[in-house]
XYZ file of C-alpha atoms in Angstrom:
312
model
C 9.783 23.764 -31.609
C 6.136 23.821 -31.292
C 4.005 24.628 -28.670
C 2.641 20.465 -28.324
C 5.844 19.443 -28.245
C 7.065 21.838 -25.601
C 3.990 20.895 -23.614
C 4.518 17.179 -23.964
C 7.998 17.220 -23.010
C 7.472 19.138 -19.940
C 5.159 16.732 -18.816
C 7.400 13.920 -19.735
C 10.486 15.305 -17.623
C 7.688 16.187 -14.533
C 7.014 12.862 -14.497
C 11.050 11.663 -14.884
C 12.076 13.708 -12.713
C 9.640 13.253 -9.778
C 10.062 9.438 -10.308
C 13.866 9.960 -10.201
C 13.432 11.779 -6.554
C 10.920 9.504 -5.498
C 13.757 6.209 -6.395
C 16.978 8.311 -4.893
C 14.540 9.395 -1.329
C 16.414 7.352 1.174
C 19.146 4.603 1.327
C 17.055 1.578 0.088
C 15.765 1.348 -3.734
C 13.801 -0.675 -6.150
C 15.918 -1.684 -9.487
C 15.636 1.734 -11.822
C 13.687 -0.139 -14.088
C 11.103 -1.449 -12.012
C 10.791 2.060 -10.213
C 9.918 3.591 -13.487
C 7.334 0.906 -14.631
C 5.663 0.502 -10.820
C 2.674 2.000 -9.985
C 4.178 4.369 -7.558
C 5.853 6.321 -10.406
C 1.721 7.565 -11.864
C 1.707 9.818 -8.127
C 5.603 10.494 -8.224
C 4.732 14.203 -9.413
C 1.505 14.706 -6.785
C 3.898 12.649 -4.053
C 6.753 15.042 -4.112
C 4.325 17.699 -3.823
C 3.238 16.062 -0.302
C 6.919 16.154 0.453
C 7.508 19.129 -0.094
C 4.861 20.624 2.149
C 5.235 17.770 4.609
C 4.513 18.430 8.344
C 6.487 15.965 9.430
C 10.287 15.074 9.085
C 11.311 12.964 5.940
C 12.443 9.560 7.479
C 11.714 5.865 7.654
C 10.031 5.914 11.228
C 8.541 8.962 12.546
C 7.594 9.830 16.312
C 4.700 8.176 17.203
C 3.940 10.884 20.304
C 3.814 13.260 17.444
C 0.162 11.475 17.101
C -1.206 11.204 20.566
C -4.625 10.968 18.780
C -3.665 7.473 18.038
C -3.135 6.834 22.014
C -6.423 5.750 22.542
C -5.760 2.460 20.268
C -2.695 1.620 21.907
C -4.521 2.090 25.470
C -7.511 -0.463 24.303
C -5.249 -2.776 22.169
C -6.151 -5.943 24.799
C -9.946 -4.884 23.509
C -8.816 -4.739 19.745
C -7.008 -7.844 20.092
C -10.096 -10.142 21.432
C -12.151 -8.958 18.372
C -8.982 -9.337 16.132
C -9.106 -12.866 17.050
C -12.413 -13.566 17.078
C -12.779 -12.840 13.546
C -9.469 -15.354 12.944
C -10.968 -17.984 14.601
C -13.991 -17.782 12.952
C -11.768 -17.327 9.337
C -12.808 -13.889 8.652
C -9.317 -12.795 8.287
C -8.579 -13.754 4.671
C -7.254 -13.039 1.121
C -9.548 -11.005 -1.297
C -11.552 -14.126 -2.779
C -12.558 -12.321 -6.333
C -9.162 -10.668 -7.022
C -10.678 -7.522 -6.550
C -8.459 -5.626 -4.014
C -6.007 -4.026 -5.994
C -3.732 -2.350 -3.479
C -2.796 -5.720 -1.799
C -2.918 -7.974 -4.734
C 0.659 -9.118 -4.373
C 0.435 -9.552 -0.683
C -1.846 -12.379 -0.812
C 0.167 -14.958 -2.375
C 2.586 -14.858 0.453
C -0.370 -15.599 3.384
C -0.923 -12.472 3.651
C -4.591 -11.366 4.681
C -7.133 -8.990 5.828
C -9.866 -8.136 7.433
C -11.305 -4.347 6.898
C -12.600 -1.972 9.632
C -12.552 1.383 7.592
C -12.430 2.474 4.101
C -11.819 6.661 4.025
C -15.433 7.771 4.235
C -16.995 5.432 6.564
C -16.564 1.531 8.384
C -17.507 -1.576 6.299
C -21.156 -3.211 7.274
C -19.727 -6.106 8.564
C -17.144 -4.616 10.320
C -19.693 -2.637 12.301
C -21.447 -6.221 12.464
C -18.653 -8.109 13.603
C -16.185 -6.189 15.564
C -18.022 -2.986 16.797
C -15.714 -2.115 19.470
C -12.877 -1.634 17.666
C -14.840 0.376 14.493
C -15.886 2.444 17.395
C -12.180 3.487 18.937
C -10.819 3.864 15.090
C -14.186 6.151 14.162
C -12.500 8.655 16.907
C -9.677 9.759 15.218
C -10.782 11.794 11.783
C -7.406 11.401 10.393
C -7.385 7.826 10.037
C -8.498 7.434 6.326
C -8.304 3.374 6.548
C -8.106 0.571 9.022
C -7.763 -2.724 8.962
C -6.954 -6.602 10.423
C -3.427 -7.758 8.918
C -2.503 -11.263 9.322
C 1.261 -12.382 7.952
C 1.375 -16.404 9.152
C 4.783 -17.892 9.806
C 7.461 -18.101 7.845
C 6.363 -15.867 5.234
C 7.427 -12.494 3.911
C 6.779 -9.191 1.750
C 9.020 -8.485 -1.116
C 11.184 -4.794 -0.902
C 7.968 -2.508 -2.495
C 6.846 1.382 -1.434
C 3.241 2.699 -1.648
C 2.195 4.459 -4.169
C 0.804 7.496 -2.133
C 2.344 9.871 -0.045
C -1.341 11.152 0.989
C -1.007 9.312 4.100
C 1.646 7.500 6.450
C 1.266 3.964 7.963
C 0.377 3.167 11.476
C 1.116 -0.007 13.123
C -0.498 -1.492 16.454
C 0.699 -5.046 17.459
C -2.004 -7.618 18.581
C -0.872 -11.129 18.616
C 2.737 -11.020 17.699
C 5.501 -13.776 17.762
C 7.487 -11.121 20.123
C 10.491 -11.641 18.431
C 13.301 -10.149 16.702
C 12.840 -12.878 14.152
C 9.313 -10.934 12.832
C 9.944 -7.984 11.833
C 9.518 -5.072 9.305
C 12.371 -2.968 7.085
C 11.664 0.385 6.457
C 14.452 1.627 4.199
C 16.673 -0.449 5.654
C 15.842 0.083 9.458
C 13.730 -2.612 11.514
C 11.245 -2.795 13.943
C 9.977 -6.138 15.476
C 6.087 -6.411 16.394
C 5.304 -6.440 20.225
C 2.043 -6.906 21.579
C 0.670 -3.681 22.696
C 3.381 -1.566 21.074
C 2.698 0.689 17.659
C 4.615 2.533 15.223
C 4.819 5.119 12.794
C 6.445 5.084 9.791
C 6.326 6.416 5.839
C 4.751 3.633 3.649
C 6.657 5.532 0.421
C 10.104 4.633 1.547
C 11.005 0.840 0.334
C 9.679 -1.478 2.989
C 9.751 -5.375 3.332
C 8.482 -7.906 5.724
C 10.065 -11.047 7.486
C 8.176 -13.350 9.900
C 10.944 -16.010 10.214
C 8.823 -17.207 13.106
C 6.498 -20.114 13.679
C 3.869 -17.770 14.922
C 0.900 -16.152 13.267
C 1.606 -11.724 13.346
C -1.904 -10.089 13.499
C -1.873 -5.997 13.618
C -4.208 -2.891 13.871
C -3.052 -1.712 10.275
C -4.472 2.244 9.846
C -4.029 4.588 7.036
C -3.245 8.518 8.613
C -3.779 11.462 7.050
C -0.373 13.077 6.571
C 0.352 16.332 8.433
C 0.633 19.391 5.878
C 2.401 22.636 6.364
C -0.170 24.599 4.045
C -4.055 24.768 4.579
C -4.349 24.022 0.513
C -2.228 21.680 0.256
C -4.375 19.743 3.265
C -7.619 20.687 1.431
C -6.193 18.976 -1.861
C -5.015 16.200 -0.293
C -8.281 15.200 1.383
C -10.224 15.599 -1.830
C -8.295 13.568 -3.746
C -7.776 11.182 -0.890
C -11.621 10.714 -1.267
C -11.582 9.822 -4.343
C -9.149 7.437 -4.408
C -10.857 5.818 -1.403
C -14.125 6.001 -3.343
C -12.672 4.178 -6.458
C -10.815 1.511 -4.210
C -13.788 0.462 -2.011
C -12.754 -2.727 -0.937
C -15.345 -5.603 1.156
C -14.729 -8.673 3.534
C -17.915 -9.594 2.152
C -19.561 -10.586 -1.512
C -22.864 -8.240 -0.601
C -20.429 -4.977 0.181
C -19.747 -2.356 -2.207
C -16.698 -2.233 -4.487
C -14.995 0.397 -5.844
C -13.969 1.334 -9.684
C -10.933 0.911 -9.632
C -10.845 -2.310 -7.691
C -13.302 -3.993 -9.931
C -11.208 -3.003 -12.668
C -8.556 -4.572 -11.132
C -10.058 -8.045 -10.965
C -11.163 -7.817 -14.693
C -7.237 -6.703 -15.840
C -6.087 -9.721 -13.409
C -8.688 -12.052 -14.935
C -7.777 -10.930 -18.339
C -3.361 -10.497 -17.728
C -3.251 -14.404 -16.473
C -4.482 -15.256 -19.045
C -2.004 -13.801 -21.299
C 0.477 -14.620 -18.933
C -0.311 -18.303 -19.515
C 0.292 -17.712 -23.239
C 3.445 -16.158 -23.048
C 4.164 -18.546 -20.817
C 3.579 -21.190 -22.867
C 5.515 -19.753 -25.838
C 8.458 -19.328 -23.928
C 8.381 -23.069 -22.934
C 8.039 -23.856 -26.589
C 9.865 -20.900 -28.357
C 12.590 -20.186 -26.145
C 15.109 -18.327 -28.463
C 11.819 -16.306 -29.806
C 10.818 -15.264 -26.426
C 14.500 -13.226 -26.145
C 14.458 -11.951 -29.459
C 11.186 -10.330 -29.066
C 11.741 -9.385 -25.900
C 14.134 -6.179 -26.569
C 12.121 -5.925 -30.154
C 9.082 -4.646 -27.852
C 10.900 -2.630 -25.725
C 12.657 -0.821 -28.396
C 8.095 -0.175 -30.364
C 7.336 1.138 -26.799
C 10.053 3.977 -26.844
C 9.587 4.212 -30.725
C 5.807 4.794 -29.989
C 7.107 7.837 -27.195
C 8.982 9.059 -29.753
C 5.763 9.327 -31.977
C 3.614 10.423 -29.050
C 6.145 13.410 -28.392
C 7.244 14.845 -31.482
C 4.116 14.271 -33.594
C-alpha cells in the first residue's frame, strides 16, 4: 500500500464514519442515502468533534435555565413582538427574493419567511433601521451568533431535515403563535407547541420537522447560540470558524446589504441547477425508459470515479 492511498482512505472512512454517527445520534433519521449526500454529512467529522466536547447533555431539548442569559428576551417578548409585527404588516417578513440565502433555501417554498436581526459579527442595517429595540436586547447576549424574524403561515410545514452545524444550538421565543397543540415542532421525535411568551432550547442537528396545522400565522424570535464547550480550544476553534462561516453566509432583508460568498454562490448554482433540472425534466417526460437506465449507469461512474480518486 502506498502512503496516498493510506492517506486517502483514512480520510474517506473519517468522513463515513462521522456521517454514520451523525445518522444513528438519536431515534429519528433521514433515509441512509440522503444522509450521506446532504449537506450535513461535509461537517459530520468537525460536528462530532463538538459532541464530543459538548457542555451540554446530548438530547433533543435542552434546559432552557441552563441559559439565563437568554432571560432577558423572554422578559421583553411583548416588546419583540410589536416590532415583529410591525415589520409583517408592513411585508418585511419575506422569502429571500434573489435565491441567495442558502441555509433556508428549502424553507421558502413552504411559506416560510424571514426577517434578519443579526448575522454572527454584527446586526443588519435595516434591522437597526427598522426594529431597534429588539437588535438592542439580542446585541446583549455575546453568544447569540444569529437572530432572526420566522414566519411559518397556516397550514404549512417543514420536511424531517437536521442542520448542518453543531457550532451552535437553536433558540426559540414565541411571538404571535396559534397557541395550539395543532402548531408545533418535532425534534427527534419529541414536540413542543409555540406559546406566546414561552421559549425553548433545543439541538438543531437532531432531525427536526415542523407542522402548523392551524389557520393562524406562527411568528418567532429565531436565535443562533453559541454551543457550550468543555475545553477552552475547542471554544476558541469553534468561534473562528463560526466567523467564517457567518462571513461567507452574510445574508440581507434588503437588495443594498451585503452578501456573503457562499450565499451568492448559492443563487448562481440555483440559477444554473433549475435549469438543468428543467432538462432532465423534460427528458424524463419524453424518454422515460432512458431516464431509469441511466439513472443507476451514473451512480455506478460516481463510485467508479472514487475508486480512481482512491487507488490512483
Amino acid at each position: 500500500m502506498t502512503v496516498s492511498f493510506i492517506a486517502k482512505a483514512s480520510v474517506l472512512l473519517l468522513f463515513l464514519g462521522s456521517t454514520l454517527y451523525v445518522h444513528l445520534r438519536g431515534k429519528a433519521r433521514l433515509p441512509v442515502l440522503r444522509q450521506f449526500v446532504n449537506h450535513s454529512a461535509l461537517f459530520a467529522p468537525y460536528n462530532a468533534l463538538m459532541y464530543l466536547f459538548s457542555g451540554v447533555p446530548s438530547k433533543p431539548y435542552l434546559d432552557r435555565s441552563k441559559f439565563p442569559e437568554l432571560d432577558v428576551l423572554k422578559d421583553n417578548w411583548q416588546v419583540i413582538r410589536d416590532e415583529a409585527m410591525h415589520l409583517f404588516d408592513e411585508g418585511y417578513i419575506r422569502a429571500a427574493e434573489k435565491n441567495n440565502d442558502a441555509g433556508f433555501g428549502s424553507f421558502f417554498k413552504k411559506g416560510w419567511k424571514r426577517f434578519y436581526l443579526k448575522w454572527y459579527d454584527k446586526p443588519l442595517p435595516s434591522a437597526e433601521l427598522l426594529c431597534p429595540r429588539t437588535v438592542e436586547l439580542v446585541s446583549r447576549i455575546p453568544n447569540i451568533r444569529g437572530a432572526m424574524f420566522a414566519l411559518l403561515p397556516g397550514g404549512s410545514h417543514l420536511n424531517p431535515h437536521r442542520d448542518p452545524f453543531a457550532g451552535s444550538l437553536r433558540y426559540h421565543l414565541g411571538l404571535s403563535t396559534p397557541n395550539s397543540d395543532d402548531c408545533r415542532i418535532f425534534v427527534d421525535g419529541q414536540i413542543y407547541a409555540w406559546r406566546d411568551g414561552e421559549d425553548v432550547m433545543f439541538d438543531e442537528t437532531y432531525v427536526h420537522w415542523v407542522k402548523n396545522e392551524t389557520p393562524q400565522t406562527r411568528v418567532i424570535l429565531f436565535c443562533d447560540v453559541e454551543r457550550p464547550l468543555k475545553s477552552r480550544l475547542m471554544t476558541r476553534l469553534n468561534r473562528s470558524i463560526s466567523a467564517f462561516l457567518g462571513r461567507a453566509t452574510a445574508p440581507q432583508n434588503l437588495d443594498d446589504e451585503h452578501v456573503g460568498g457562499i450565499n451568492r454562490a448559492y443563487a448562481w448554482s440555483k440559477s444554473f441547477s433549475d435549469g438543468i433540472s428543467g432538462q432532465v425534466k423534460q427528458f424524463k417526460r419524453k424518454h422515460p425508459k432512458a431516464y431509469r437506465v441511466m439513472r443507476p449507469v451514473l451512480a455506478v461512474a460516481v463510485l467508479t470515479a472514487l475508486g480512481y480518486w482512491l487507488f490512483v
